[in-house]
GROMACS .gro file of C-alpha atoms in nm:
model
  204
    1MET     CA    1   0.012  -0.010   0.017
    2THR     CA    2   0.130   0.341  -0.099
    3THR     CA    3   0.193   0.586   0.184
    4GLN     CA    4   0.197   0.949   0.246
    5ASN     CA    5   0.584   0.956   0.223
    6ASP     CA    6   0.555   0.745  -0.095
    7ARG     CA    7   0.399   1.028  -0.278
    8PRO     CA    8   0.537   1.372  -0.392
    9ALA     CA    9   0.331   1.698  -0.237
   10GLY     CA   10   0.057   1.786  -0.434
   11ARG     CA   11  -0.004   1.428  -0.631
   12ARG     CA   12  -0.180   1.215  -0.540
   13THR     CA   13  -0.214   1.007  -0.943
   14GLY     CA   14  -0.013   0.798  -1.129
   15ARG     CA   15   0.239   0.477  -1.108
   16ARG     CA   16   0.470   0.529  -0.862
   17PRO     CA   17   0.827   0.520  -1.024
   18GLY     CA   18   1.044   0.564  -0.652
   19THR     CA   19   1.022   0.434  -0.284
   20SER     CA   20   0.981   0.570   0.047
   21GLU     CA   21   1.339   0.471   0.010
   22SER     CA   22   1.504   0.635  -0.297
   23ARG     CA   23   1.260   0.914  -0.096
   24ASP     CA   24   1.514   0.954   0.171
   25THR     CA   25   1.843   0.937  -0.020
   26ILE     CA   26   1.662   1.147  -0.188
   27LEU     CA   27   1.618   1.377   0.103
   28ARG     CA   28   1.998   1.318   0.264
   29ALA     CA   29   2.129   1.405  -0.078
   30ALA     CA   30   1.958   1.733  -0.080
   31ARG     CA   31   2.022   1.822   0.265
   32GLN     CA   32   2.430   1.727   0.178
   33ARG     CA   33   2.435   1.953  -0.064
   34PHE     CA   34   2.221   2.244   0.063
   35ALA     CA   35   2.448   2.243   0.331
   36GLU     CA   36   2.731   2.199   0.136
   37HIS     CA   37   2.633   2.508  -0.115
   38GLY     CA   38   2.388   2.608  -0.007
   39TYR     CA   39   1.986   2.697  -0.158
   40ASP     CA   40   2.139   2.864  -0.429
   41GLY     CA   41   2.379   2.685  -0.531
   42VAL     CA   42   2.174   2.364  -0.591
   43SER     CA   43   1.949   2.206  -0.810
   44LEU     CA   44   1.786   1.921  -0.890
   45ARG     CA   45   1.994   1.769  -1.110
   46SER     CA   46   2.280   1.815  -0.877
   47VAL     CA   47   2.070   1.663  -0.598
   48ALA     CA   48   1.921   1.401  -0.836
   49LYS     CA   49   2.319   1.345  -0.953
   50THR     CA   50   2.428   1.312  -0.527
   51ALA     CA   51   2.169   1.022  -0.501
   52GLU     CA   52   2.237   0.882  -0.790
   53VAL     CA   53   1.928   0.828  -0.930
   54ASP     CA   54   1.678   1.038  -1.230
   55PRO     CA   55   1.614   1.366  -1.205
   56ALA     CA   56   1.266   1.278  -1.296
   57LEU     CA   57   1.219   1.065  -1.022
   58VAL     CA   58   1.362   1.429  -0.783
   59VAL     CA   59   1.096   1.629  -0.991
   60TYR     CA   60   0.827   1.299  -0.920
   61PHE     CA   61   0.888   1.294  -0.523
   62PHE     CA   62   0.947   1.728  -0.517
   63ASP     CA   63   0.815   1.912  -0.771
   64SER     CA   64   1.082   2.186  -0.747
   65LYS     CA   65   1.361   2.369  -0.512
   66GLU     CA   66   1.175   2.517  -0.281
   67GLY     CA   67   0.938   2.166  -0.195
   68LEU     CA   68   1.244   1.939  -0.189
   69PHE     CA   69   1.435   2.196   0.035
   70THR     CA   70   1.030   2.226   0.275
   71ALA     CA   71   1.035   1.894   0.256
   72ALA     CA   72   1.438   1.848   0.382
   73MET     CA   73   1.234   2.061   0.703
   74ARG     CA   74   0.918   1.894   0.794
   75ASP     CA   75   1.165   1.534   0.792
   76ALA     CA   76   1.370   1.677   0.998
   77LEU     CA   77   1.149   1.911   1.227
   78PRO     CA   78   0.747   1.769   1.178
   79PRO     CA   79   0.508   2.044   1.259
   80GLU     CA   80   0.180   1.827   1.341
   81THR     CA   81   0.437   1.621   1.580
   82LEU     CA   82   0.591   1.926   1.719
   83LEU     CA   83   0.223   2.096   1.801
   84ASP     CA   84   0.064   1.829   1.955
   85GLU     CA   85   0.379   1.780   2.214
   86VAL     CA   86   0.343   2.139   2.261
   87LEU     CA   87  -0.029   2.179   2.354
   88ALA     CA   88  -0.071   1.860   2.571
   89GLY     CA   89  -0.071   2.024   2.853
   90PRO     CA   90  -0.207   2.380   3.023
   91VAL     CA   91  -0.200   2.685   2.891
   92GLU     CA   92   0.060   2.878   3.115
   93GLU     CA   93   0.306   2.634   3.039
   94CYS     CA   94   0.314   2.644   2.693
   95GLY     CA   95   0.603   2.774   2.640
   96GLN     CA   96   0.872   2.590   2.860
   97ARG     CA   97   0.722   2.269   2.665
   98LEU     CA   98   0.785   2.455   2.251
   99VAL     CA   99   1.091   2.528   2.327
  100ALA     CA  100   1.198   2.165   2.547
  101ALA     CA  101   1.079   2.023   2.300
  102PHE     CA  102   1.215   2.161   2.003
  103LEU     CA  103   1.627   2.195   2.173
  104GLN     CA  104   1.504   1.835   2.189
  105ARG     CA  105   1.475   1.786   1.879
  106TRP     CA  106   1.891   1.945   1.855
  107GLU     CA  107   1.988   1.736   2.128
  108THR     CA  108   1.973   1.408   1.939
  109GLU     CA  109   2.121   1.271   1.653
  110PRO     CA  110   2.033   1.239   1.329
  111THR     CA  111   1.770   1.500   1.322
  112ARG     CA  112   2.060   1.759   1.475
  113ASP     CA  113   2.269   1.706   1.178
  114LYS     CA  114   1.937   1.809   0.934
  115LEU     CA  115   1.827   2.090   1.118
  116ARG     CA  116   2.179   2.206   1.102
  117SER     CA  117   2.247   2.167   0.748
  118ILE     CA  118   1.917   2.392   0.679
  119LEU     CA  119   1.972   2.642   0.891
  120ARG     CA  120   2.311   2.689   0.815
  121SER     CA  121   2.217   2.661   0.471
  122ALA     CA  122   1.967   2.957   0.580
  123VAL     CA  123   2.170   3.217   0.718
  124SER     CA  124   2.392   3.227   0.445
  125HIS     CA  125   2.158   3.252   0.126
  126ALA     CA  126   1.865   3.470   0.105
  127ALA     CA  127   1.608   3.245  -0.052
  128SER     CA  128   1.661   2.904   0.095
  129ALA     CA  129   1.585   3.179   0.422
  130GLU     CA  130   1.243   3.336   0.290
  131VAL     CA  131   1.156   2.950   0.274
  132VAL     CA  132   1.313   2.815   0.648
  133ARG     CA  133   1.048   3.159   0.818
  134GLY     CA  134   0.799   3.039   0.575
  135PHE     CA  135   0.790   2.694   0.719
  136ILE     CA  136   0.841   2.770   1.050
  137ALA     CA  137   0.615   3.075   1.029
  138GLU     CA  138   0.264   2.931   0.846
  139GLU     CA  139   0.358   2.542   0.960
  140VAL     CA  140   0.394   2.521   1.247
  141LEU     CA  141   0.364   2.934   1.463
  142ASP     CA  142   0.094   3.044   1.285
  143PRO     CA  143  -0.089   2.747   1.389
  144LEU     CA  144  -0.037   2.716   1.744
  145ALA     CA  145  -0.092   3.099   1.818
  146LYS     CA  146  -0.446   3.102   1.663
  147THR     CA  147  -0.479   2.736   1.829
  148LEU     CA  148  -0.366   2.952   2.158
  149GLY     CA  149  -0.642   3.255   2.085
  150GLY     CA  150  -0.421   3.578   2.118
  151ASP     CA  151  -0.405   3.868   1.919
  152ASN     CA  152  -0.147   3.996   1.657
  153PRO     CA  153  -0.119   3.593   1.608
  154ARG     CA  154   0.163   3.624   1.331
  155VAL     CA  155   0.347   3.917   1.516
  156ARG     CA  156   0.367   3.611   1.857
  157ALA     CA  157   0.455   3.406   1.583
  158GLY     CA  158   0.771   3.602   1.410
  159LEU     CA  159   0.880   3.676   1.864
  160VAL     CA  160   0.880   3.311   1.865
  161GLY     CA  161   1.045   3.194   1.580
  162SER     CA  162   1.324   3.474   1.630
  163GLN     CA  163   1.389   3.319   1.972
  164LEU     CA  164   1.387   2.971   1.858
  165ILE     CA  165   1.647   3.061   1.586
  166GLY     CA  166   1.875   3.253   1.743
  167LEU     CA  167   1.895   3.007   2.026
  168ALA     CA  168   1.947   2.770   1.751
  169LEU     CA  169   2.198   2.954   1.587
  170THR     CA  170   2.368   3.055   1.874
  171ARG     CA  171   2.406   2.694   2.063
  172TYR     CA  172   2.445   2.475   1.791
  173VAL     CA  173   2.584   2.633   1.465
  174ILE     CA  174   2.806   2.929   1.613
  175GLU     CA  175   2.800   2.714   1.943
  176ILE     CA  176   2.907   3.033   2.129
  177ASP     CA  177   2.969   3.029   2.491
  178PRO     CA  178   2.856   2.957   2.749
  179LEU     CA  179   2.531   2.927   2.547
  180ALA     CA  180   2.658   2.609   2.405
  181GLY     CA  181   2.702   2.427   2.744
  182VAL     CA  182   2.407   2.505   2.974
  183ASP     CA  183   2.196   2.168   2.963
  184ALA     CA  184   1.902   2.166   2.750
  185ALA     CA  185   1.651   2.122   3.002
  186HIS     CA  186   1.804   2.422   3.255
  187LEU     CA  187   1.767   2.619   2.933
  188ALA     CA  188   1.391   2.561   2.866
  189ARG     CA  189   1.325   2.693   3.159
  190VAL     CA  190   1.500   2.972   3.127
  191VAL     CA  191   1.390   3.089   2.745
  192GLY     CA  192   1.044   2.923   2.822
  193PRO     CA  193   0.875   3.240   3.030
  194THR     CA  194   0.985   3.485   2.774
  195VAL     CA  195   0.866   3.290   2.475
  196GLN     CA  196   0.508   3.180   2.709
  197ARG     CA  197   0.525   3.629   2.712
  198TYR     CA  198   0.498   3.600   2.299
  199LEU     CA  199   0.287   3.347   2.250
  200THR     CA  200  -0.008   3.443   2.587
  201GLY     CA  201   0.110   3.735   2.705
  202GLU     CA  202   0.024   4.056   2.666
  203LEU     CA  203   0.183   4.296   2.430
  204PRO     CA  204   0.321   4.656   2.397
   0.00000   0.00000   0.00000
């Protein structure tokens, strides 16, 4: 039976020319290429060459380079799972749960390598940064802010996004001390109240 992972985004018909294993191979190659060459320096053909598959298979699964980059992010940071974790508890503690869940993914291999390759591409290339911002805002933070019911959900989502991306950049990519060495659970307790205020507190 064909699963959701076996199908490319935006396509639901036609003979499946590849397997979920082929899809995973393409995603691994894409993350490698994006990390080494940035978003602008990667083409679907170059990813296909690295993955040793037909370029048509990359198009079949992902449609476009943006679709491929977004799929790589979704693979590393599944929004549905993250939202379920954040919303599973008292509203007044969702900020800490969000930071804890976010850090937990960065603390775990192979997810850390997946996220690091994406973030390195984003900070060095404007096009990939735009895709990352759109993914985090539209698929994770906008739905969270709207579910919590606060005013100005897009502003709240943007503030939370700036906090999380900045935290990941300084801790896991640039590795600035002492932030890089602080225990993740402790860091979630420290940063959580700030994220909570962004999500549900009064904004000036």
